[in-house]
Amino acid sequence: MATVETSVRDGVAHLVLNRASALNALDTDTVLAMRAALDRWRDDPGVRAVVVRSGTPRAFCAGGDIRAIREAALRGDFAATTRFFREEYALNQAIAEYPKPYLALIDGVAMGGGLGISVHGAVRVATERSVFAMPETVIGFYPDVGACFFLPRLGGALGRYLGLTGARLSGADAVTAGLATHFVSSADLPEFTAALDTTEPADVLAKYSRTAPPSDLDDTGDRIAAAFAPGPLSEVADRLRADGSAWAETTLGSLAAASPLSLRLTDELLRLGERDTLAACLRRDLAVASRLVREPDFAEGVRAKLVDKTGDARWSYGSAEAVPHERITELLGG
């Protein structure tokens, strides 16, 4: 069965992710199929807009197929891992530059690579079932797919918080943060999607978009801004301990569960991404991801979180402070 289903109806191209058993996790074949469809429709005068959605209500896209990447790395097939990242990041860039309206209907889980095929698009529709997250630090990786471009551009240190902790956002949170552009009830999505075939996207969005429910960020935004303001990671932990709230305790737990190497690397990449273009960030992503999958923390993190699901990862360093600066420089290729 094809991992991506495509069709064109009345000028609207539909790209439906179809790996339900894997929560639409992206593998190389899926990425190549998406890119081929977008390239085919780019200059087709019969296509006026592209809609990307899931064929299952369980998830939009749970990210890259990390277990498959780990397996390739363990057998030393780094050509395969590098090829996946190269094709994935090229797809992200193509989406960001797409000349026609690109609408992502993010109904369900969107993590890691799922944000890469949605957040770079012009229109990102969230629902009450949406879950947004970049949870890579807990598997010994880092927020890739251009996240080090879009996360630093969120307000109030929110991007640093999301990138380091992997915290989840609801659809309402995503609208408040700016990761989603519109909020539509999941019950309205079938009518919404059908209406796109006969009506201009802007008019359909105007008809079906709703004011998003209250966001948890309304309560935690100031705490996030204070705790994750610029400064060393040790200061972030100190600020969280001084905060003392239940949210702060949960956040400290998330940081403690993450790979110290990933935390240091992510923090540096977010800093670099503040002043770079998306293209520059994606070029850096390819270099860093290709190196990081060779690190013990990646294999160990994926094992503990996704394979054995024991949550007992044994990291290479005991704390972020213990990671030598030279290790970060090496991973960055400096």
XYZ file of C-alpha atoms in Angstrom:
334
model
C 0.000 0.000 0.000
C 1.270 3.483 -0.879
C 2.403 5.562 2.082
C 1.002 8.676 0.407
C -2.222 8.948 -1.568
C -2.626 11.795 -4.041
C -5.543 13.157 -6.026
C -6.651 16.373 -7.699
C -10.254 17.547 -7.529
C -11.439 20.771 -9.122
C -8.021 22.338 -8.955
C -7.134 21.293 -5.408
C -4.431 18.680 -4.944
C -4.828 16.395 -1.934
C -1.859 14.669 -0.345
C -2.985 12.126 2.258
C -0.479 10.483 4.607
C -1.267 6.789 4.753
C 1.006 5.009 7.275
C -1.580 4.641 10.016
C 0.206 1.770 11.749
C 3.259 4.017 12.186
C 1.238 7.154 12.970
C 2.374 8.442 9.577
C 6.027 8.507 10.621
C 8.139 9.639 7.693
C 10.503 7.234 5.982
C 12.529 7.929 2.860
C 9.870 6.540 0.524
C 7.187 8.758 2.066
C 9.367 11.853 1.846
C 10.238 11.153 -1.789
C 6.587 10.552 -2.667
C 5.573 13.854 -1.088
C 8.310 15.745 -2.880
C 7.454 14.148 -6.226
C 3.800 15.132 -5.858
C 4.643 18.715 -4.902
C 7.056 19.017 -7.815
C 4.425 17.644 -10.161
C 1.800 20.146 -8.997
C 4.095 23.171 -8.735
C 3.779 24.238 -12.378
C 0.515 22.466 -13.187
C -2.007 25.161 -14.200
C -4.782 22.791 -13.171
C -3.680 22.905 -9.526
C -4.387 26.052 -7.525
C -3.765 24.794 -3.973
C -2.373 21.799 -2.082
C -3.920 20.225 1.018
C -1.848 17.899 3.210
C -3.715 15.775 5.725
C -3.763 12.407 7.432
C -5.758 9.358 6.466
C -6.172 8.411 10.137
C -7.650 10.363 13.063
C -4.910 8.995 15.333
C -2.194 11.347 14.135
C -1.211 13.896 11.547
C 2.446 12.798 11.527
C 4.398 11.490 14.515
C 7.740 12.563 13.035
C 10.520 10.728 11.276
C 10.768 6.960 11.519
C 13.370 7.218 14.267
C 13.512 3.516 15.019
C 14.386 2.773 11.399
C 17.063 5.461 11.475
C 18.522 3.941 14.650
C 18.558 0.480 13.064
C 20.408 1.817 10.025
C 22.911 3.591 12.271
C 23.496 0.465 14.375
C 24.375 -1.569 11.280
C 26.658 1.208 10.079
C 24.531 2.233 7.118
C 25.161 5.938 7.472
C 24.567 6.460 3.769
C 20.920 5.587 4.431
C 20.591 7.896 7.429
C 22.198 10.797 5.595
C 20.002 10.212 2.555
C 16.869 10.333 4.712
C 17.863 13.608 6.342
C 18.918 15.134 3.022
C 15.589 14.298 1.372
C 13.544 15.318 4.426
C 15.182 18.711 4.736
C 14.907 19.319 0.994
C 11.180 18.651 1.349
C 10.963 21.150 4.217
C 12.637 23.807 2.074
C 10.371 23.036 -0.877
C 7.310 23.483 1.324
C 8.568 26.817 2.645
C 9.118 28.058 -0.919
C 5.984 26.568 -2.447
C 4.410 29.070 -4.853
C 0.819 27.905 -4.326
C -1.273 27.841 -1.154
C -0.100 24.897 0.991
C -2.599 23.959 3.666
C -1.697 21.472 6.416
C -4.670 20.077 8.350
C -3.028 19.114 11.643
C -5.695 16.979 13.270
C -3.944 14.771 15.820
C -0.303 14.373 16.803
C 2.343 16.396 14.959
C 5.828 15.816 16.317
C 9.319 16.362 14.951
C 9.134 15.785 11.216
C 5.373 16.302 11.394
C 6.090 19.954 12.133
C 8.572 20.001 9.277
C 5.829 19.182 6.758
C 3.346 21.616 8.291
C 4.887 24.607 10.060
C 6.872 25.675 6.982
C 3.638 25.901 4.975
C 1.519 28.997 4.524
C -1.594 27.694 6.300
C -1.503 25.461 9.395
C -4.914 24.417 10.660
C -5.122 23.076 14.217
C -8.059 21.383 15.938
C -8.946 20.436 19.495
C -7.266 17.077 18.832
C -3.936 18.575 17.770
C -0.741 17.910 19.706
C 2.427 19.771 18.691
C 5.859 18.856 20.053
C 9.570 18.618 19.277
C 10.556 15.887 21.785
C 13.979 15.034 20.381
C 16.240 15.783 23.373
C 14.805 12.814 25.286
C 15.977 10.431 22.540
C 19.483 11.820 22.298
C 18.730 13.886 19.209
C 17.747 17.548 18.719
C 14.905 19.540 17.113
C 15.762 19.374 13.417
C 13.625 19.974 10.257
C 14.372 23.692 10.510
C 13.070 23.964 14.065
C 16.137 25.979 14.975
C 14.774 28.557 12.529
C 11.131 28.667 13.598
C 11.465 28.028 17.346
C 13.656 31.081 18.098
C 11.084 33.228 16.312
C 8.350 32.414 18.808
C 7.828 35.004 21.529
C 8.787 35.032 25.182
C 11.543 32.378 25.131
C 8.858 29.867 24.157
C 11.017 28.321 21.448
C 13.865 27.640 23.859
C 11.438 26.011 26.279
C 9.855 23.817 23.603
C 13.153 22.827 22.032
C 14.862 21.844 25.273
C 11.971 20.157 27.093
C 9.895 18.660 24.255
C 6.774 20.038 25.951
C 3.495 19.388 24.181
C 1.183 22.109 22.914
C -2.524 21.780 22.276
C -4.133 23.160 19.153
C -5.141 26.265 21.102
C -1.577 26.638 22.382
C -0.226 26.297 18.847
C -2.453 29.114 17.597
C -1.398 31.326 20.501
C 2.264 30.519 19.854
C 1.991 31.083 16.093
C 2.809 27.525 15.065
C -0.758 27.200 13.757
C -2.486 29.924 11.761
C -6.128 28.808 12.140
C -8.333 26.748 14.440
C -11.105 24.545 13.029
C -13.253 22.037 14.886
C -12.314 18.478 13.955
C -16.017 17.782 13.358
C -15.975 20.428 10.617
C -12.922 19.082 8.798
C -14.824 16.857 6.328
C -16.960 19.817 5.207
C -13.926 22.096 5.300
C -11.937 19.753 3.060
C -14.829 19.260 0.641
C -15.429 23.015 0.406
C -11.844 23.582 -0.703
C -12.641 21.790 -3.961
C -15.122 24.460 -5.001
C -14.193 27.578 -3.026
C -11.051 29.652 -2.619
C -9.018 28.638 0.453
C -9.288 32.098 2.029
C -13.085 31.942 1.872
C -13.178 28.420 3.303
C -10.886 29.447 6.140
C -13.050 32.476 6.853
C -16.171 30.307 7.032
C -14.884 27.444 9.160
C -12.206 29.004 11.349
C -13.152 29.508 14.988
C -11.626 31.407 17.854
C -9.318 28.959 19.571
C -10.193 27.921 23.141
C -8.184 29.436 26.005
C -4.534 28.407 25.896
C -2.478 27.081 28.788
C 0.184 29.502 27.596
C -1.993 32.307 28.966
C -1.075 31.004 32.430
C 2.478 29.770 31.859
C 3.770 32.282 29.326
C 5.308 34.613 31.911
C 6.910 31.703 33.770
C 8.406 30.380 30.522
C 9.739 33.809 29.590
C 11.375 34.216 33.004
C 12.863 30.726 33.315
C 14.103 30.341 29.728
C 15.445 33.849 29.252
C 19.017 34.039 27.904
C 21.653 32.529 30.132
C 23.431 29.233 30.771
C 21.388 26.060 31.193
C 22.413 25.963 34.847
C 20.668 29.312 35.317
C 17.519 27.952 33.679
C 17.458 25.140 36.243
C 18.062 27.613 39.070
C 15.183 29.795 37.906
C 12.859 26.806 37.705
C 13.785 25.713 41.226
C 13.173 29.238 42.459
C 9.785 29.268 40.710
C 8.710 26.236 42.721
C 5.374 25.733 40.932
C 4.005 22.412 39.732
C 4.763 23.538 36.179
C 8.376 24.257 37.138
C 8.755 20.847 38.789
C 7.412 19.129 35.667
C 9.760 21.162 33.495
C 12.767 20.284 35.660
C 11.786 16.631 35.274
C 11.702 16.980 31.494
C 15.166 18.521 31.444
C 16.498 15.811 33.773
C 15.190 13.083 31.440
C 16.889 14.558 28.362
C 20.342 13.798 27.029
C 22.778 16.398 28.428
C 24.611 16.363 25.103
C 21.359 17.033 23.273
C 20.477 19.879 25.632
C 23.796 21.640 25.078
C 23.680 21.068 21.331
C 20.050 22.193 21.022
C 20.693 25.353 23.010
C 23.573 26.292 20.746
C 21.611 25.519 17.571
C 18.695 27.646 18.740
C 21.096 30.513 19.394
C 22.645 30.181 15.942
C 19.238 29.898 14.298
C 18.104 33.263 15.647
C 20.085 35.060 12.966
C 20.101 32.513 10.131
C 17.798 31.860 7.195
C 15.780 28.670 6.988
C 18.051 27.426 4.200
C 21.122 27.940 6.397
C 19.459 26.171 9.316
C 18.523 23.203 7.139
C 22.060 22.964 5.770
C 23.327 22.893 9.341
C 20.679 20.322 10.254
C 22.008 17.959 7.606
C 25.563 18.225 8.876
C 24.629 17.907 12.560
C 22.042 15.128 12.195
C 24.424 13.068 10.080
C 27.001 13.265 12.880
C 24.660 12.904 15.844
C 23.204 9.544 14.780
C 26.707 8.130 15.231
C 26.736 9.163 18.901
C 25.961 6.603 21.653
C 23.284 8.874 23.124
C 21.126 8.579 20.012
C 21.033 4.780 19.963
C 20.573 4.690 23.733
C 17.853 7.334 23.815
C 15.785 5.715 21.084
C 16.179 2.337 22.783
C 14.997 3.609 26.148
C 12.138 5.736 24.849
C 10.834 4.003 21.726
C 12.187 0.442 21.540
C 12.272 -0.968 25.083
C 10.125 1.907 26.411
C 11.828 1.666 29.797
C 12.821 5.308 30.103
C 16.159 4.265 31.626
C 18.587 5.873 29.197
C 22.205 5.938 30.322
C 23.631 9.130 28.882
C 27.266 9.830 28.037
C 27.396 12.825 30.396
C 25.931 13.344 33.832
C 24.842 16.932 33.237
C 24.772 19.601 30.554
C 27.556 21.410 32.380
C 29.764 18.322 32.049
C 29.590 18.362 28.234
C 32.867 19.810 26.918
C 32.438 22.755 24.594
C 34.707 20.928 22.148
C 32.091 18.186 21.738
C 29.511 20.743 20.601
C 32.041 22.305 18.252
C 32.771 18.880 16.748
C 29.082 18.148 16.155
C 28.641 21.554 14.554
C 31.572 20.806 12.285
C 33.693 23.650 13.611
